[in-house]
Coordinates of C-alpha atoms and ligand atoms in Angstrom, one line a residue:
M1 CA -0.1 0.1 0.0
S2 CA 1.5 3.3 -1.1
K3 CA 1.9 5.8 1.7
P4 CA 0.8 10.0 1.1
A5 CA 3.8 12.3 2.0
S6 CA 3.3 13.7 5.3
T7 CA 2.2 16.8 6.2
S8 CA 4.8 18.7 8.3
G9 CA 3.2 21.5 10.7
G10 CA -0.7 20.9 9.6
G11 CA -2.3 23.8 7.8
L12 CA -1.2 23.0 4.3
R13 CA 1.9 26.1 5.3
D14 CA 4.3 26.5 2.4
V15 CA 2.8 24.2 0.5
V16 CA 2.2 25.1 -3.0
A17 CA -1.2 23.4 -4.4
A18 CA -1.1 24.5 -8.0
P19 CA 0.5 27.3 -10.4
S20 CA -1.3 30.5 -10.7
S21 CA -0.4 33.5 -12.5
I22 CA -2.8 36.2 -10.1
C23 CA -1.0 36.8 -7.4
Y24 CA 2.3 36.5 -5.9
I25 CA 3.1 37.0 -2.2
D26 CA 7.0 37.1 -0.5
G27 CA 5.9 37.0 3.3
E28 CA 9.8 37.6 4.4
K29 CA 10.2 40.5 2.3
G30 CA 6.2 42.0 2.7
I31 CA 5.7 42.1 -1.2
L32 CA 2.3 41.6 -2.6
I33 CA 1.7 41.8 -6.3
Y34 CA -0.9 41.5 -8.6
R35 CA -0.1 40.5 -12.2
G36 CA 3.2 42.1 -11.7
Y37 CA 2.2 45.1 -10.2
N38 CA 3.1 45.8 -6.5
I39 CA 0.0 46.5 -4.5
H40 CA 1.9 49.5 -3.2
E41 CA 1.4 51.2 -6.7
L42 CA -2.0 49.8 -7.5
A43 CA -3.3 51.7 -4.0
E44 CA -1.7 54.8 -5.2
H45 CA -2.6 55.0 -8.8
S46 CA -5.0 52.8 -10.1
T47 CA -8.9 52.6 -9.1
F48 CA -10.8 49.1 -8.1
E49 CA -12.6 48.9 -11.3
E50 CA -9.0 48.8 -13.1
V51 CA -7.6 46.2 -10.7
I52 CA -10.7 44.0 -11.5
Y53 CA -10.1 44.0 -14.9
L54 CA -6.1 43.5 -14.2
L55 CA -7.1 39.9 -12.3
W56 CA -9.4 39.0 -15.1
H57 CA -7.9 40.0 -18.3
G58 CA -4.1 39.9 -17.3
R59 CA -3.4 43.5 -17.8
L60 CA -4.5 46.8 -17.3
P61 CA -7.4 48.2 -19.6
K62 CA -7.0 50.5 -22.2
R63 CA -9.7 53.5 -21.6
G64 CA -12.0 52.0 -24.3
E65 CA -11.4 48.3 -22.0
L66 CA -12.3 50.4 -18.8
D67 CA -15.1 52.1 -20.6
E68 CA -16.7 49.1 -21.7
M69 CA -16.6 47.3 -18.4
N70 CA -17.9 50.0 -16.5
A71 CA -20.9 49.8 -18.6
A72 CA -21.3 46.4 -18.5
L73 CA -20.6 46.6 -14.2
A74 CA -23.4 49.3 -14.2
A75 CA -25.8 47.8 -16.0
N76 CA -26.1 44.9 -14.1
R77 CA -25.8 46.6 -10.9
S78 CA -29.7 46.1 -10.0
I79 CA -30.8 42.9 -8.1
P80 CA -33.9 41.4 -8.8
A81 CA -37.0 42.0 -7.1
G82 CA -37.1 38.3 -6.0
L83 CA -33.9 38.5 -4.5
I84 CA -35.5 41.7 -2.5
A85 CA -38.1 39.4 -1.5
L86 CA -35.8 36.9 -0.4
L87 CA -34.4 39.4 2.0
K88 CA -37.1 40.4 3.2
A89 CA -37.9 37.0 4.5
F90 CA -34.5 37.0 6.2
P91 CA -34.9 37.6 10.5
R92 CA -34.1 41.1 11.2
D93 CA -31.3 39.6 13.6
A94 CA -29.4 37.9 11.2
V95 CA -25.9 38.0 10.5
P96 CA -25.0 40.0 7.6
M97 CA -22.2 37.2 6.3
D98 CA -24.6 34.6 6.6
A99 CA -27.5 36.7 4.6
L100 CA -25.3 37.2 2.0
R101 CA -24.0 33.9 2.0
T102 CA -27.2 32.8 1.1
A103 CA -28.3 35.9 -1.1
I104 CA -25.7 35.3 -3.3
S105 CA -26.4 31.4 -3.4
A106 CA -30.2 32.4 -4.2
L107 CA -28.6 34.6 -7.5
V108 CA -28.1 31.3 -9.3
F109 CA -32.0 31.1 -10.0
Y110 CA -32.0 34.4 -11.9
D111 CA -28.7 34.2 -14.1
P112 CA -30.0 33.6 -17.5
E113 CA -27.0 30.8 -18.4
R114 CA -27.5 29.1 -14.9
D115 CA -27.4 26.2 -17.2
D116 CA -24.1 27.1 -19.2
N117 CA -21.1 26.0 -17.4
S118 CA -18.6 27.3 -19.9
L119 CA -15.5 28.6 -19.4
E120 CA -17.4 31.8 -21.8
A121 CA -20.4 31.9 -19.4
A122 CA -18.4 31.6 -16.0
S123 CA -16.6 35.0 -17.3
R124 CA -20.1 36.5 -17.9
K125 CA -21.5 35.2 -14.9
A126 CA -18.2 36.1 -12.8
L127 CA -19.3 40.1 -14.0
R128 CA -22.7 40.2 -13.3
L129 CA -22.2 38.5 -9.8
T130 CA -19.0 41.5 -9.3
A131 CA -21.5 44.3 -10.5
K132 CA -24.2 42.9 -8.1
F133 CA -22.1 42.4 -4.7
G134 CA -22.1 45.9 -3.1
T135 CA -25.9 46.2 -3.9
V136 CA -26.8 42.6 -1.8
V137 CA -24.6 44.2 0.7
A138 CA -25.7 47.3 0.9
A139 CA -29.7 46.0 0.8
I140 CA -29.4 43.4 3.4
D141 CA -27.9 46.6 5.7
R142 CA -31.0 48.5 4.3
I143 CA -33.7 45.8 4.7
R144 CA -32.7 44.7 8.3
K145 CA -33.2 48.4 9.4
G146 CA -36.8 48.5 7.8
K147 CA -35.9 50.8 4.8
E148 CA -36.4 50.0 1.0
P149 CA -33.0 48.9 -0.6
L150 CA -32.0 51.8 -3.1
D151 CA -31.4 51.3 -7.0
P152 CA -27.5 51.9 -7.6
K153 CA -26.9 55.4 -9.6
P154 CA -25.4 54.2 -13.2
G155 CA -22.7 56.7 -12.9
L156 CA -20.6 55.7 -10.0
S157 CA -18.0 53.5 -9.0
T158 CA -18.2 50.5 -7.1
A159 CA -17.1 52.2 -3.6
A160 CA -19.3 55.5 -3.9
N161 CA -21.9 53.8 -5.0
F162 CA -22.0 51.0 -2.4
L163 CA -21.9 53.7 -0.1
Y164 CA -24.7 55.5 -1.3
M165 CA -26.8 52.5 -1.7
L166 CA -25.9 52.4 2.4
N167 CA -26.4 55.8 3.6
G168 CA -28.9 57.1 1.0
E169 CA -26.7 60.3 0.4
E170 CA -23.6 60.4 -2.6
P171 CA -20.3 60.2 -0.1
M172 CA -18.0 62.5 -0.3
D173 CA -14.7 62.3 -3.0
V174 CA -12.5 61.7 -0.1
E175 CA -14.4 58.9 1.7
A176 CA -15.6 57.4 -1.9
R177 CA -11.8 56.9 -2.8
A178 CA -10.7 56.1 0.5
L179 CA -13.3 52.5 0.6
D180 CA -12.2 52.6 -3.3
I181 CA -8.3 51.9 -1.8
A182 CA -9.8 49.5 0.8
L183 CA -11.4 47.5 -2.1
I184 CA -8.4 47.4 -4.2
L185 CA -5.8 46.3 -1.4
H186 CA -8.4 43.2 -0.1
A187 CA -9.0 41.8 -4.1
D188 CA -6.8 39.1 -4.2
H189 CA -3.7 37.5 -1.7
E190 CA -3.2 34.2 -3.4
F191 CA -4.5 31.0 -2.4
N192 CA -6.0 32.1 1.2
A193 CA -8.5 30.0 3.1
S194 CA -11.9 31.4 1.2
T195 CA -10.3 31.5 -2.3
F196 CA -8.6 28.3 -2.3
A197 CA -12.3 26.7 -0.9
A198 CA -13.5 28.6 -4.4
R199 CA -11.2 26.6 -6.5
V200 CA -11.6 23.3 -5.0
T201 CA -15.4 23.7 -5.5
V202 CA -15.5 24.8 -8.7
A203 CA -12.9 22.4 -10.1
T204 CA -15.3 19.9 -9.5
L205 CA -17.4 21.6 -12.2
A206 CA -19.5 23.0 -9.7
D207 CA -20.7 26.5 -10.7
L208 CA -19.6 29.8 -10.4
Y209 CA -22.7 30.8 -7.9
A210 CA -21.7 27.6 -5.8
S211 CA -17.7 27.9 -5.6
I212 CA -18.5 31.5 -4.9
T213 CA -20.6 30.5 -1.9
S214 CA -18.1 28.3 -0.8
A215 CA -15.8 31.2 -0.5
I216 CA -18.2 33.4 1.3
G217 CA -18.5 30.3 4.3
A218 CA -14.8 30.7 4.7
L219 CA -14.5 34.4 4.3
S220 CA -16.9 34.2 7.7
G221 CA -14.2 32.9 10.1
P222 CA -12.6 35.3 12.1
L223 CA -9.4 33.7 11.6
H224 CA -10.2 34.9 8.1
G225 CA -11.9 37.7 6.8
G226 CA -14.0 38.0 10.2
A227 CA -10.9 39.1 11.8
N228 CA -12.1 43.1 10.9
E229 CA -14.8 42.6 13.2
Q230 CA -13.5 41.6 16.0
V231 CA -10.9 44.3 15.8
M232 CA -13.5 46.8 16.3
K233 CA -15.1 45.3 18.7
M234 CA -11.9 44.9 20.7
L235 CA -11.0 48.7 19.8
M236 CA -14.4 49.6 21.8
Q237 CA -14.0 47.4 24.4
I238 CA -10.9 49.0 25.7
A239 CA -12.4 52.7 24.8
S240 CA -9.0 54.8 25.9
V241 CA -5.2 54.3 24.8
E242 CA -4.4 54.4 28.8
K243 CA -6.2 51.0 29.2
V244 CA -4.2 49.6 26.1
D245 CA -1.4 48.2 27.8
S246 CA -3.0 46.5 30.7
Y247 CA -5.9 45.0 28.3
V248 CA -2.7 43.5 25.6
Q249 CA -0.6 42.1 28.6
E250 CA -3.9 40.2 30.1
K251 CA -4.4 39.0 26.6
L252 CA -0.8 37.1 26.2
T253 CA -0.2 36.3 29.3
S254 CA -3.4 34.4 29.4
G255 CA -2.4 32.8 25.9
Q256 CA -4.9 35.0 23.8
K257 CA -4.5 36.1 20.6
I258 CA -4.8 39.8 19.5
M259 CA -7.2 40.1 16.4
G260 CA -5.8 41.7 13.5
I261 CA -2.2 40.9 14.5
G262 CA 0.0 37.8 13.2
H263 CA -0.7 36.4 9.1
A264 CA 0.3 32.7 8.3
V265 CA 2.3 34.0 5.1
Y266 CA 3.9 37.6 5.8
H267 CA 6.3 37.3 8.8
T268 CA 6.9 41.4 8.2
E269 CA 4.8 44.2 7.7
D270 CA 1.6 43.2 5.6
P271 CA 1.8 45.7 2.9
R272 CA -1.9 46.0 2.9
A273 CA -1.6 47.8 6.7
T274 CA 0.8 50.3 5.5
H275 CA -1.8 51.8 3.4
L276 CA -4.6 51.1 6.0
R277 CA -2.7 52.2 9.0
K278 CA -2.2 56.0 7.0
M279 CA -6.0 56.0 6.1
S280 CA -7.4 55.4 9.2
R281 CA -5.1 58.4 10.6
E282 CA -6.1 60.5 7.9
L283 CA -9.9 60.0 8.2
G284 CA -9.2 60.4 11.9
I285 CA -7.9 63.3 11.9
R286 CA -10.0 65.0 9.0
Q287 CA -13.4 64.2 11.6
G288 CA -11.4 65.0 14.5
E289 CA -11.7 61.7 16.0
T290 CA -8.0 59.7 16.0
K291 CA -9.3 57.8 19.3
W292 CA -9.7 54.8 17.4
F293 CA -6.1 55.0 15.4
D294 CA -4.6 56.1 18.5
I295 CA -5.8 52.9 20.8
S296 CA -4.8 51.1 17.5
H297 CA -1.1 52.2 17.0
R298 CA -0.7 51.7 20.8
I299 CA -1.7 47.9 20.6
E300 CA 0.3 47.4 17.4
G301 CA 3.6 49.2 19.1
I302 CA 3.1 47.2 22.2
I303 CA 2.3 43.5 20.5
V304 CA 5.3 44.5 18.0
E305 CA 7.6 45.2 20.6
E306 CA 6.3 42.4 23.2
M307 CA 6.5 39.4 20.3
T308 CA 9.9 41.0 18.9
R309 CA 11.4 40.2 22.6
K310 CA 9.9 36.4 22.5
G311 CA 11.3 35.7 19.1
K312 CA 8.4 35.8 17.6
P313 CA 7.7 39.2 15.4
I314 CA 4.1 39.2 14.2
R315 CA 2.8 42.4 13.1
A316 CA -0.3 44.1 12.1
N317 CA -2.3 42.7 9.3
V318 CA -4.8 43.9 6.5
D319 CA -7.6 43.7 9.5
F320 CA -5.8 45.2 11.8
Y321 CA -6.2 49.0 10.4
S322 CA -9.7 48.4 8.1
A323 CA -11.8 48.2 11.4
S324 CA -10.9 51.6 12.5
T325 CA -10.9 53.0 8.7
Y326 CA -14.3 51.5 8.4
Y327 CA -16.0 52.6 11.6
M328 CA -14.3 56.3 10.4
L329 CA -16.3 56.1 6.9
G330 CA -19.8 55.5 9.3
I331 CA -20.0 51.3 8.2
P332 CA -21.5 49.4 10.5
I333 CA -19.3 46.8 12.4
D334 CA -21.2 43.8 10.6
L335 CA -21.0 44.9 7.3
Y336 CA -16.8 44.6 8.3
T337 CA -16.6 41.3 6.3
P338 CA -19.1 41.3 4.2
I339 CA -17.3 44.8 2.4
F340 CA -13.9 42.2 2.1
A341 CA -16.4 40.3 0.4
V342 CA -17.3 43.0 -2.1
S343 CA -13.9 43.5 -3.0
R344 CA -12.4 39.7 -2.8
I345 CA -14.9 38.5 -5.3
S346 CA -12.6 40.1 -7.8
G347 CA -10.1 37.6 -7.1
W348 CA -12.2 34.5 -6.6
T349 CA -13.7 34.9 -9.7
A350 CA -10.1 35.5 -11.6
H351 CA -9.5 32.5 -10.2
V352 CA -12.5 30.2 -10.6
L353 CA -12.3 31.2 -14.4
E354 CA -8.3 30.6 -13.9
Q355 CA -9.0 27.0 -12.5
L356 CA -11.7 26.3 -15.1
G357 CA -9.2 27.2 -18.0
N358 CA -7.0 24.2 -16.9
N359 CA -9.2 22.2 -14.4
K360 CA -7.7 19.2 -12.7
L361 CA -10.0 17.9 -9.6
I362 CA -8.5 19.1 -5.8
R363 CA -8.2 16.4 -4.2
P364 CA -5.1 15.8 -1.6
R365 CA -5.0 13.0 0.8
S366 CA -4.9 12.7 4.7
E367 CA -2.2 11.4 6.9
Y368 CA -4.3 8.9 8.8
T369 CA -3.4 8.5 11.9
G370 CA -6.3 6.1 13.1
E371 CA -6.4 2.5 14.5
M372 CA -6.1 -0.5 11.6
D373 CA -7.3 -3.7 11.6
L374 CA -9.7 -3.7 13.9
K375 CA -12.4 -6.6 14.8
Y376 CA -16.7 -5.2 14.4
I377 CA -17.7 -5.9 18.0
P378 CA -21.8 -6.7 18.3
I379 CA -22.8 -3.4 20.1
E380 CA -24.8 -5.5 23.5
Q381 CA -20.9 -6.7 24.0
R382 CA -19.0 -3.2 23.9
Ligands
LIG401 C1 -3.2 34.5 11.3 C2 -3.4 33.6 11.9 C3 -4.5 32.6 12.0 C4 -1.6 32.8 11.7 O1 -1.3 31.8 12.5 P1 -0.2 31.3 12.5 O2 0.4 31.1 11.0 O3 -0.2 30.0 13.4 O4 1.2 32.7 12.9 P2 2.6 31.8 13.2 O5 3.0 30.7 13.5 O6 3.3 33.4 12.9 O7 2.5 32.4 15.2 C5 3.8 32.9 15.5 C6 3.3 32.8 17.1 O8 2.5 33.8 17.0 C7 1.5 34.0 18.2 N1 0.3 34.8 17.9 C8 0.1 34.7 16.2 N2 -1.0 35.8 15.9 C9 -1.4 35.7 17.1 C10 -2.4 36.8 17.6 N3 -2.7 37.9 16.9 N4 -2.1 37.3 19.4 C11 -0.7 36.8 19.9 N5 0.1 36.0 19.5 C12 -0.1 35.7 18.0 C13 1.5 32.3 17.8 O9 0.4 31.8 19.3 C14 2.7 31.6 17.9 O10 2.9 31.5 19.1 P3 3.5 29.9 19.6 O11 4.7 30.0 18.4 O12 3.8 30.1 21.1 O13 2.7 29.5 19.2 C15 -2.5 34.3 13.7 O14 -1.9 34.9 13.3 C16 -4.4 34.8 13.9 O15 -4.6 33.8 14.7 N6 -4.1 36.2 14.0 C17 -5.3 36.8 14.3 C18 -6.6 36.6 13.6 C19 -6.3 37.6 12.7 O16 -5.9 38.5 12.7 N7 -6.7 36.8 11.0 C20 -6.5 37.5 10.0 C21 -5.6 36.9 8.8 S1 -5.2 38.1 7.6

């Protein structure tokens, strides 16, 4: 009997599961690249829509190509009345990520190509689904607050449209750009848990909606996308800079983790955190409320110092400063993870299309640690 190769520490750390030309990470140097472009270049100069195009097509769009894709996104942003009726039937206290997972799964009923599993149809479904994602999240929030969902506005970007549909008024440019940058930073991250879940599902030739539903489930956990909500809850619990030191020390001595800190791949600064730290600070100064940034910054300072002293240098990850950034944008805390999904749908769909383009069923082996050769004992004799 041939035995599968042994896994080292579990969690598939550092195991290369497949080739991919979408995203590159150097965890030692803190480098993140989408399709050849460093994340710092993209965060400073591009828009989320350009990044969507880049992830899907492997290169930045020309003006006409971007205009065409933006027109297609605008034409597909509205959600079907049947889905709105379904959202209205959800309990008012439903967790938004649960509502989102169910809503995205249900959208397949309304897709005109739901029976076509070709790569070409999947890429059209990717556009339709990406266009609708922010609309679904905003509708979930308005409906649970007893308000009618708003129709998207054709001329607005994904970020501006989302804030408009959430709050009922168009955001200031600086707010829309802050969210736009956050969407760029969250768009892809190689074989993270949710992307891998999406690839595993679509590799069975299940359809794109099934694979994105898997991805949303994986994203919802506190060790993945759910961490940003936990960070904001922690900041609110601490409530003042003076209380940070005792809070962090207590967590560390009792062996508990601080949310938003540490990363499975980065062993230095998460390059996305660099931009979110800056945005959190700038939005705080602009709005005359730097408390959340100050508490975050103090936590980060202590953790970095303490853990470096212990020889385990961990740093802030993408979720740490996105919490205070979203708070300053007036976004409800339990929408932080759904917003992560509004961005990551671009990366998920790029990976699904890449997987479908050269598909092989993903089926690893386990390292069996159980017993062998046991004899069946009748239930009365056990
Ligand atoms: C992301 C995460 C799961 C990575 O876990 P990992 O790969 O096991 O992390 P590492 O191997 O680098 O951990 C090294 C050490 O630092 C500790 N550590 C890691 N993250 C920590 C945190 N957030 N707070 C306190 N200690 C932490 C680990 O316990 C480990 O210590 P040990 O050797 O005594 O067990 C982990 O850092 C974590 O749970 N972070 C909080 C959740 C979070 O922010 N997730 C979003 C990720 S983008």
